[in-house]
CSV table of C-alpha atoms in Angstrom, one decimal:
chain,number,residue,atom,x,y,z
A,29,MET,CA,64.1,95.4,92.0
A,30,HIS,CA,60.8,95.4,94.0
A,31,HIS,CA,58.2,93.1,92.7
A,32,PRO,CA,54.5,94.1,92.8
A,33,ARG,CA,52.5,92.4,95.6
A,34,THR,CA,50.2,89.6,94.6
A,35,ASP,CA,46.7,88.9,95.7
A,36,ASP,CA,46.5,88.0,99.5
A,37,GLN,CA,50.3,88.4,100.0
A,38,ARG,CA,50.8,90.3,103.2
A,39,ALA,CA,53.4,93.0,102.7
A,40,GLY,CA,55.8,94.6,105.1
A,41,ALA,CA,54.4,93.2,108.3
A,42,PRO,CA,57.3,93.8,110.7
A,43,GLY,CA,58.0,91.8,113.9
A,44,GLY,CA,58.2,93.5,117.2
A,45,PRO,CA,55.1,94.6,119.1
A,46,GLY,CA,52.3,92.2,119.8
A,47,PRO,CA,48.9,92.4,118.2
A,48,GLY,CA,47.8,95.7,119.8
A,49,PRO,CA,45.1,96.5,122.3
A,50,LEU,CA,42.3,96.5,119.6
A,51,ALA,CA,43.2,93.1,118.3
A,52,GLY,CA,40.0,91.1,117.7
A,53,LEU,CA,38.1,94.3,116.6
A,54,ARG,CA,36.9,94.1,113.0
A,55,VAL,CA,36.3,97.4,111.1
A,56,LEU,CA,34.9,97.8,107.6
A,57,ASP,CA,36.1,101.0,106.0
A,58,LEU,CA,33.6,101.9,103.3
A,59,ALA,CA,34.7,105.5,103.2
A,60,THR,CA,36.8,107.4,100.6
A,61,LEU,CA,39.4,110.1,100.7
A,62,PHE,CA,40.2,111.3,104.2
A,63,ALA,CA,38.1,111.8,107.3
A,64,GLY,CA,36.6,108.3,107.5
A,65,PRO,CA,39.6,106.4,106.2
A,66,ILE,CA,41.9,108.3,108.7
A,67,ALA,CA,39.7,107.1,111.6
A,68,ALA,CA,40.0,103.5,110.2
A,69,THR,CA,43.8,103.9,110.0
A,70,MET,CA,43.9,105.0,113.6
A,71,LEU,CA,42.0,101.9,114.7
A,72,GLY,CA,44.2,99.7,112.5
A,73,ASP,CA,47.4,101.2,114.0
A,74,PHE,CA,46.4,99.7,117.4
A,75,GLY,CA,45.6,96.3,116.2
A,76,ALA,CA,42.0,96.4,114.7
A,77,GLU,CA,41.5,94.3,111.6
A,78,VAL,CA,40.5,96.9,109.0
A,79,ILE,CA,39.0,95.8,105.8
A,80,LYS,CA,39.0,98.6,103.2
A,81,VAL,CA,36.1,98.2,100.8
A,82,GLU,CA,36.5,99.9,97.4
A,83,HIS,CA,34.5,100.0,94.2
A,84,PRO,CA,36.0,97.5,91.7
A,85,ARG,CA,36.4,100.1,89.0
A,86,LYS,CA,36.6,103.4,91.0
A,87,PRO,CA,39.3,103.0,93.7
A,88,ASP,CA,39.6,105.4,96.6
A,89,PRO,CA,40.6,108.7,95.0
A,90,SER,CA,43.4,109.1,97.6
A,91,ARG,CA,45.3,106.4,95.6
A,92,GLY,CA,45.8,109.1,92.9
A,93,HIS,CA,46.2,112.2,95.1
A,94,GLY,CA,49.6,113.9,95.4
A,95,PRO,CA,53.0,112.7,94.2
A,96,ALA,CA,53.6,109.1,93.1
A,97,LYS,CA,56.7,107.0,92.8
A,98,ASP,CA,57.0,104.3,90.1
A,99,GLY,CA,53.2,104.7,89.6
A,100,VAL,CA,52.5,104.0,93.3
A,101,GLY,CA,50.5,106.8,95.0
A,102,LEU,CA,52.4,107.7,98.2
A,103,TRP,CA,49.4,109.2,100.0
A,104,TRP,CA,47.7,105.8,99.8
A,105,ILE,CA,50.9,104.0,101.1
A,106,HIS,CA,50.3,106.1,104.3
A,107,LEU,CA,46.5,106.2,104.5
A,108,GLY,CA,46.0,102.5,103.6
A,109,ARG,CA,48.4,101.1,106.1
A,110,ASN,CA,47.3,98.2,108.3
A,111,LYS,CA,44.3,97.7,106.0
A,112,ARG,CA,43.3,94.6,103.9
A,113,ASN,CA,41.8,95.5,100.6
A,114,LEU,CA,38.5,94.2,99.2
A,115,THR,CA,36.7,95.3,96.0
A,116,LEU,CA,32.9,95.3,96.1
A,117,ASP,CA,30.2,97.1,94.2
A,118,LEU,CA,27.8,97.8,97.0
A,119,SER,CA,25.1,99.0,94.6
A,120,THR,CA,24.6,95.5,93.2
A,121,PRO,CA,22.6,92.7,94.8
A,122,GLY,CA,25.7,90.5,95.1
A,123,GLY,CA,27.7,93.4,96.7
A,124,ARG,CA,24.8,94.0,99.2
A,125,ASP,CA,24.7,90.4,100.2
A,126,VAL,CA,28.4,90.1,100.7
A,127,LEU,CA,28.5,93.4,102.7
A,128,LEU,CA,25.7,92.2,105.0
A,129,ARG,CA,27.6,88.9,105.5
A,130,LEU,CA,30.7,90.9,106.4
A,131,ALA,CA,28.8,93.2,108.7
A,132,ALA,CA,27.6,90.2,110.6
A,133,THR,CA,31.2,89.4,111.5
A,134,ALA,CA,32.3,93.0,112.1
A,135,ASP,CA,32.2,95.4,115.1
A,136,VAL,CA,32.4,98.7,113.2
A,137,VAL,CA,31.4,100.1,109.8
A,138,ILE,CA,32.7,103.5,108.7
A,139,GLU,CA,31.1,105.2,105.8
A,140,ASN,CA,30.9,108.6,104.2
A,141,PHE,CA,28.4,108.4,101.4
A,142,ARG,CA,25.8,111.2,101.1
A,143,PRO,CA,22.9,110.6,103.5
A,144,GLY,CA,20.4,108.2,102.0
A,145,THR,CA,22.9,106.4,99.7
A,146,LEU,CA,23.3,103.3,101.9
A,147,GLU,CA,19.5,103.2,102.4
A,148,ARG,CA,19.0,103.3,98.7
A,149,TRP,CA,21.2,100.2,98.4
A,150,GLY,CA,19.4,98.3,101.1
A,151,LEU,CA,22.3,98.8,103.5
A,152,GLY,CA,21.0,101.4,105.9
A,153,TRP,CA,21.1,101.1,109.7
A,154,GLU,CA,17.9,99.0,109.7
A,155,GLU,CA,19.5,96.3,107.5
A,156,LEU,CA,22.9,96.5,109.1
A,157,SER,CA,21.7,96.3,112.7
A,158,ALA,CA,19.4,93.4,111.8
A,159,ALA,CA,22.4,91.5,110.5
A,160,ASN,CA,24.4,92.4,113.6
A,161,PRO,CA,22.7,94.2,116.6
A,162,ARG,CA,26.2,94.8,118.1
A,163,LEU,CA,27.4,96.8,115.1
A,164,VAL,CA,28.6,100.4,115.5
A,165,LEU,CA,27.9,102.4,112.3
A,166,ALA,CA,30.0,105.5,112.0
A,167,ARG,CA,28.6,108.0,109.4
A,168,VAL,CA,31.0,110.7,108.5
A,169,THR,CA,29.7,113.5,106.2
A,170,GLY,CA,30.3,117.1,105.6
A,171,PHE,CA,27.1,118.4,107.3
A,172,GLY,CA,25.6,115.4,109.2
A,173,GLN,CA,22.7,113.2,108.5
A,174,PHE,CA,19.9,115.8,108.6
A,175,GLY,CA,19.4,119.6,108.3
A,176,PRO,CA,19.2,121.9,105.3
A,177,TYR,CA,22.8,121.1,104.1
A,178,ALA,CA,22.8,117.4,104.7
A,179,LYS,CA,22.6,116.5,101.0
A,180,ARG,CA,25.3,118.8,99.9
A,181,PRO,CA,28.7,117.4,98.9
A,182,GLY,CA,31.0,118.1,101.9
A,183,PHE,CA,34.8,118.4,102.0
A,184,GLY,CA,37.2,119.4,104.7
A,185,THR,CA,37.9,122.7,103.0
A,186,LEU,CA,34.2,123.7,103.5
A,187,ALA,CA,34.5,122.9,107.2
A,188,GLU,CA,37.7,125.0,107.4
A,189,ALA,CA,35.7,127.9,105.9
A,190,MET,CA,32.4,127.4,107.8
A,191,SER,CA,33.8,126.7,111.2
A,192,GLY,CA,35.5,130.2,111.5
A,193,PHE,CA,39.0,128.8,111.2
A,194,ALA,CA,39.7,130.5,107.9
A,195,ALA,CA,38.2,133.8,109.1
A,196,THR,CA,40.7,134.0,111.9
A,197,THR,CA,43.7,132.7,110.0
A,198,GLY,CA,46.0,135.0,108.0
A,199,GLU,CA,47.3,138.5,108.1
A,200,PRO,CA,45.0,141.3,109.4
A,201,ASP,CA,44.9,143.0,106.0
A,202,GLY,CA,45.0,139.8,104.0
A,203,PRO,CA,42.3,137.3,102.9
A,204,PRO,CA,41.0,134.5,105.0
A,205,THR,CA,43.5,131.6,104.8
A,206,LEU,CA,42.9,127.9,104.2
A,207,PRO,CA,45.5,125.3,105.4
A,208,PRO,CA,47.6,123.7,102.7
A,209,PHE,CA,46.7,120.2,103.9
A,210,GLY,CA,43.6,118.3,105.1
A,211,LEU,CA,43.3,119.9,108.5
A,212,ALA,CA,39.5,119.5,109.0
A,213,ASP,CA,39.5,116.0,107.6
A,214,SER,CA,42.3,115.0,110.0
A,215,VAL,CA,40.6,116.5,113.0
A,216,ALA,CA,37.3,114.8,112.0
A,217,GLY,CA,39.2,111.5,111.5
A,218,LEU,CA,40.6,111.7,115.0
A,219,ALA,CA,37.1,112.6,116.4
A,220,THR,CA,35.6,109.7,114.5
A,221,ALA,CA,38.1,107.3,116.0
A,222,TYR,CA,37.2,108.7,119.5
A,223,ALA,CA,33.5,108.5,118.7
A,224,VAL,CA,33.8,104.8,117.6
A,225,MET,CA,35.7,103.9,120.8
A,226,THR,CA,33.1,105.7,122.9
A,227,ALA,CA,30.2,103.8,121.1
A,228,LEU,CA,32.1,100.5,121.7
A,229,ALA,CA,32.5,101.4,125.4
A,230,GLY,CA,28.7,102.0,125.4
A,231,ARG,CA,28.2,98.6,123.8
A,232,GLU,CA,30.1,97.0,126.8
A,233,ARG,CA,27.3,98.3,129.0
A,234,THR,CA,24.3,97.8,126.9
A,235,GLY,CA,25.3,94.9,124.5
A,236,ALA,CA,23.9,96.9,121.6
A,237,GLY,CA,25.6,98.9,118.8
A,238,GLN,CA,24.5,102.3,117.7
A,239,VAL,CA,25.0,105.0,115.0
A,240,VAL,CA,27.7,107.7,115.2
A,241,ASP,CA,26.6,110.8,113.2
A,242,LEU,CA,29.7,112.9,112.7
A,243,ALA,CA,29.6,116.1,110.7
A,244,ILE,CA,33.0,117.3,109.6
A,245,ILE,CA,32.0,120.9,110.3
A,246,GLU,CA,31.7,120.2,114.0
A,247,PRO,CA,35.1,118.8,115.2
A,248,MET,CA,36.7,121.7,113.4
A,249,LEU,CA,34.5,124.1,115.4
A,250,ALA,CA,35.2,122.3,118.6
A,251,VAL,CA,39.0,122.8,118.4
A,252,LEU,CA,38.7,126.6,117.9
A,253,GLY,CA,38.2,127.1,121.7
A,254,PRO,CA,35.8,129.6,123.3
A,255,GLN,CA,35.0,131.7,120.2
A,256,LEU,CA,31.3,131.0,120.4
A,257,LEU,CA,31.2,131.8,124.1
A,258,TRP,CA,33.1,135.0,123.6
A,259,TYR,CA,30.6,136.1,120.9
A,260,ASP,CA,27.6,134.9,123.0
A,261,GLN,CA,28.6,136.8,126.1
A,262,LEU,CA,30.5,139.8,124.7
A,263,GLY,CA,29.6,140.1,121.1
A,264,TYR,CA,33.4,139.6,120.4
A,265,VAL,CA,34.4,138.3,117.0
A,266,GLN,CA,38.0,137.1,116.9
A,267,PRO,CA,39.9,139.0,114.1
A,268,ARG,CA,42.8,137.8,111.9
A,269,THR,CA,46.1,138.6,113.7
A,270,GLY,CA,48.6,136.8,111.5
A,271,ASN,CA,51.1,134.9,113.7
A,272,ARG,CA,50.2,136.9,116.8
A,273,SER,CA,47.6,135.9,119.4
A,274,VAL,CA,44.8,137.9,120.8
A,275,ASN,CA,45.4,136.2,124.1
A,276,ASN,CA,49.1,136.8,124.9
A,277,ALA,CA,52.4,138.2,123.7
A,278,PRO,CA,55.2,137.7,122.8
A,279,ARG,CA,53.6,135.2,120.4
A,280,ASN,CA,54.9,135.3,116.8
A,281,THR,CA,57.5,134.1,114.4
A,282,TYR,CA,60.8,135.9,114.3
A,283,ARG,CA,63.7,135.8,111.8
A,284,THR,CA,67.2,135.1,113.1
A,285,ALA,CA,70.5,136.5,111.9
A,286,ASP,CA,71.2,133.4,109.7
A,287,GLY,CA,67.8,133.8,108.0
A,288,ARG,CA,66.0,131.0,109.9
A,289,TRP,CA,62.6,131.4,111.6
A,290,LEU,CA,61.6,130.7,115.2
A,291,ALA,CA,58.3,130.6,116.9
A,292,VAL,CA,57.9,132.0,120.4
A,293,SER,CA,55.0,131.5,122.7
A,294,SER,CA,54.4,132.9,126.2
A,295,SER,CA,51.0,131.9,127.4
A,296,ALA,CA,52.3,131.8,131.0
A,297,GLN,CA,53.1,135.0,132.7
A,298,SER,CA,56.4,133.6,134.1
A,299,VAL,CA,57.6,132.7,130.6
A,300,ALA,CA,56.8,136.1,129.2
A,301,GLU,CA,58.9,137.7,132.0
A,302,ARG,CA,61.8,135.3,131.2
A,303,VAL,CA,61.7,136.2,127.5
A,304,LEU,CA,61.8,140.0,128.2
A,305,ARG,CA,64.6,139.6,130.7
A,306,LEU,CA,66.5,137.5,128.2
A,307,VAL,CA,66.2,140.1,125.5
A,308,GLY,CA,67.4,142.9,127.9
A,309,HIS,CA,64.1,144.6,128.7
A,310,PRO,CA,63.1,143.4,132.3
A,311,GLU,CA,61.4,146.8,132.8
A,312,PHE,CA,58.4,145.6,130.7
A,313,ALA,CA,57.4,143.2,133.5
A,314,GLN,CA,56.8,146.2,135.8
A,315,GLU,CA,54.1,147.7,133.5
A,316,PRO,CA,50.6,147.2,134.8
A,317,TRP,CA,49.4,145.8,131.4
A,318,PHE,CA,52.1,143.1,131.4
A,319,ALA,CA,50.3,141.2,134.2
A,320,THR,CA,47.7,139.6,131.9
A,321,GLY,CA,47.9,137.9,128.5
A,322,THR,CA,45.3,140.2,127.1
A,323,GLY,CA,47.2,143.2,128.3
A,324,ARG,CA,50.4,142.0,126.7
A,325,ALA,CA,48.6,141.2,123.4
A,326,GLU,CA,47.4,144.8,123.3
A,327,HIS,CA,51.1,145.9,123.5
A,328,ALA,CA,52.3,143.4,121.0
A,329,ASP,CA,53.9,146.0,118.8
A,330,GLU,CA,56.2,147.2,121.6
A,331,ILE,CA,57.0,143.6,122.7
A,332,ASP,CA,57.7,142.3,119.2
A,333,ALA,CA,60.0,145.2,118.5
A,334,VAL,CA,62.4,144.3,121.3
A,335,VAL,CA,62.1,140.5,121.0
A,336,GLY,CA,62.4,140.6,117.2
A,337,ALA,CA,65.4,142.9,117.3
A,338,TRP,CA,67.3,140.7,119.8
A,339,ILE,CA,66.5,137.5,117.9
A,340,ALA,CA,67.6,139.2,114.6
A,341,ARG,CA,71.1,139.7,116.1
A,342,HIS,CA,71.7,136.0,116.8
A,343,ASP,CA,71.8,132.8,114.8
A,344,ARG,CA,69.0,130.2,115.2
A,345,ASP,CA,71.0,127.8,117.4
A,346,GLU,CA,72.2,130.6,119.6
A,347,VAL,CA,68.7,131.8,120.2
A,348,VAL,CA,67.4,128.3,120.9
A,349,ALA,CA,70.2,127.6,123.4
A,350,ALA,CA,69.6,131.0,125.1
A,351,PHE,CA,65.9,130.4,125.4
A,352,GLU,CA,66.4,126.9,126.7
A,353,LYS,CA,68.8,128.1,129.4
A,354,ALA,CA,66.3,130.8,130.4
A,355,GLN,CA,63.5,128.2,130.4
A,356,ALA,CA,61.5,130.2,127.9
A,357,ALA,CA,59.5,128.6,125.1
A,358,VAL,CA,60.9,128.6,121.6
A,359,ALA,CA,60.9,126.3,118.6
A,360,PRO,CA,62.5,126.4,115.2
A,361,VAL,CA,60.0,126.6,112.3
A,362,TYR,CA,60.7,123.3,110.6
A,363,ASP,CA,60.1,122.0,107.1
A,364,VAL,CA,59.9,118.3,106.5
A,365,ARG,CA,63.6,118.0,106.1
A,366,ASP,CA,64.2,119.3,109.6
A,367,VAL,CA,61.5,117.0,111.1
A,368,MET,CA,63.3,114.0,109.6
A,369,GLU,CA,66.6,114.9,111.3
A,370,ASP,CA,65.3,116.2,114.7
A,371,PRO,CA,66.7,114.4,117.7
A,372,GLN,CA,63.5,114.7,119.7
A,373,TYR,CA,61.4,113.1,117.0
A,374,ARG,CA,64.1,110.5,116.6
A,375,ALA,CA,64.1,109.7,120.4
A,376,LEU,CA,60.3,109.4,120.3
A,377,GLY,CA,60.3,107.2,117.2
A,378,THR,CA,57.9,109.6,115.6
A,379,VAL,CA,59.1,108.7,112.1
A,380,ALA,CA,58.7,105.0,111.3
A,381,ASP,CA,60.9,103.1,108.8
A,382,VAL,CA,58.8,100.3,107.4
A,383,GLU,CA,58.9,97.9,104.5
A,384,ASP,CA,56.6,98.4,101.5
A,385,GLY,CA,56.2,95.5,99.0
A,386,GLU,CA,56.5,97.8,96.0
A,387,LEU,CA,58.8,100.6,97.1
A,388,GLY,CA,61.1,98.9,99.6
A,389,ARG,CA,61.9,100.8,102.8
A,390,VAL,CA,59.7,103.9,103.3
A,391,ARG,CA,59.5,106.5,106.1
A,392,MET,CA,56.2,107.9,107.4
A,393,GLN,CA,54.6,109.2,110.6
A,394,ASN,CA,54.4,106.4,113.2
A,395,VAL,CA,51.3,105.6,115.3
A,396,LEU,CA,49.9,108.5,117.1
A,397,PHE,CA,50.9,107.7,120.7
A,398,ARG,CA,52.8,105.3,122.8
A,399,LEU,CA,51.2,102.7,125.1
A,400,SER,CA,53.5,101.1,127.7
A,401,ALA,CA,52.0,97.6,127.6
A,402,THR,CA,50.2,97.2,124.3
A,403,PRO,CA,51.7,99.5,121.7
A,404,GLY,CA,50.5,100.0,118.2
A,405,ALA,CA,52.5,99.3,115.1
A,406,ILE,CA,52.6,99.8,111.4
A,407,ARG,CA,52.2,96.2,110.4
A,408,TRP,CA,52.1,96.9,106.6
A,409,THR,CA,51.7,99.8,104.3
A,410,GLY,CA,48.9,100.6,101.9
A,411,ARG,CA,48.3,97.7,99.6
A,412,PRO,CA,47.2,97.4,96.0
A,413,HIS,CA,43.5,97.8,95.0
A,414,GLY,CA,41.7,94.6,95.8
A,415,ALA,CA,44.8,92.8,97.0
A,416,ASP,CA,43.0,90.8,99.6
A,417,THR,CA,39.6,90.2,97.9
A,418,THR,CA,40.0,86.4,97.4
A,419,GLY,CA,41.3,85.8,100.9
A,420,ILE,CA,38.6,87.8,102.7
A,421,LEU,CA,35.8,86.2,100.7
A,422,THR,CA,37.2,82.8,101.3
A,423,GLU,CA,37.4,83.4,105.0
A,424,LEU,CA,33.8,84.5,104.8
A,425,GLY,CA,32.9,81.1,103.5
A,426,LEU,CA,32.4,81.9,99.8
A,427,GLY,CA,33.6,79.1,97.5
A,428,GLU,CA,35.7,79.5,94.4
A,429,ALA,CA,32.7,79.3,92.1
A,430,GLU,CA,30.8,81.9,94.0
A,431,ILE,CA,33.8,84.3,93.9
A,432,ASP,CA,34.2,83.7,90.2
A,433,ALA,CA,30.5,84.4,89.6
A,434,LEU,CA,30.7,87.7,91.5
A,435,ARG,CA,33.8,88.7,89.4
A,436,GLU,CA,32.0,87.9,86.1
A,437,LYS,CA,29.1,90.1,87.2
A,438,GLY,CA,31.4,93.0,87.9
A,439,THR,CA,30.6,92.9,91.6
A,440,LEU,CA,34.3,92.4,92.6
C-alpha cells in the first residue's frame, strides 16, 4: 500500500546525478495548465528550484485533466515533477506580501494571467522589479501583453488554428485538423524556457532582470518554416496535403503486408534514389523532374504507387530491415506501447522509471536532452496541492503564528 505524502515530505528524489547545471536558480511558477508550467518543468529538470504557487481553493486545473489512478491525476504527476508546492491567494494583501518576499529571493517568475491581472493585485513588473531588480518575469499569454486581442482568453488550440498549422494539416478534401494533444502549449513552453535562459544570460552582462513577453501564437508560427516568406514573395499558400509533403517525395505513410504502418521520408536526393532503387524502379531517377524535391512532390502519385505497392508486399520488419540496409529513411508508426518497448528509446534512457509517493514506480518521459558533465534528472514527481507550503514559508522567515494567521484568513 502506498501512503499519501505528507506536508513537506520530499517524495521520490532518486540518487544518481548531481544537482544539475541550474542548481541555485529559484523559479516561481505562478502559471496554470500548460505553456508556463512546461517551461518551469524544463528548468526544474536541470536543477532549478521551482516553487509552484497555486490558489488554495482552485488548484492548477491540470491536476484534474485526463485519466487518474486512485484519485491521483497522472498529468500532474508528469507536469508537476521537480516542483515544490505552495498555496497562496495572490489577490489578498497577505498573499501579495508573501509573493513579494518570495520574489526578492527568486531569479525567475513565470505567469500566465490575462494582461493587467498582476497589476491589479499590486504585483506588476514595477512592484516585482522594485523587490528584486535582478528578477526575470516571463509573461506567457495567448496573444501577448498588448494589441487588439491581448485581453482575450488564449489557449494552445487557438494558436494551432491562428498560426496556419491547422490549415495545412489534414487530407486535401478534409477539414483543417487540430492535434490531439497540447502541441502549441508545448512549443510555447520550450520557447519560454529558452527565453528565460536568454534573459538570464543578458542579466550576466547587465546585472538587471527584464520582462519576457511570450505570445503562444508566435512560437507555433515560428516552427512552421518559411510559409510567410513563400506568401510574401510568391503569393503561395501551402495547401493541405495529408501525409504528403509539398517539398519532396516519397514522403507518406504506407501500410505493410502485416497491417502495420510505416513513415518514409526522402528530403535528400540520394535517399530518394535509394528508395526507388530498393522498390525496383531505378528508372525514376533518370527523369528530369526527379532532380528536385519539388519536382518529385509534383509526381507523388506515381512515386507513391510504386513505393506503396512494394511495401504492401512485405511485413513491417522486412521493410525496415531492407530500408536500413539500403540506407534509406523509414520509421514504424508507433503508438505508446511501441515507444515503451523500443530498443533505441531504451538505449537513450528516454523513458524514466521513477518513484512516486502515492503510486509507487511510474514511467514517464525523461529530461529533454543529455548533458555529459551536469545531467538533469527527475528528482521527484508532481506532489500534492500545497505539500510544501509550511516548509517554504518557514524558510522565508515566517513564524508559526504568522503562517497560522494566513491560513485562518484563507490566504494559504
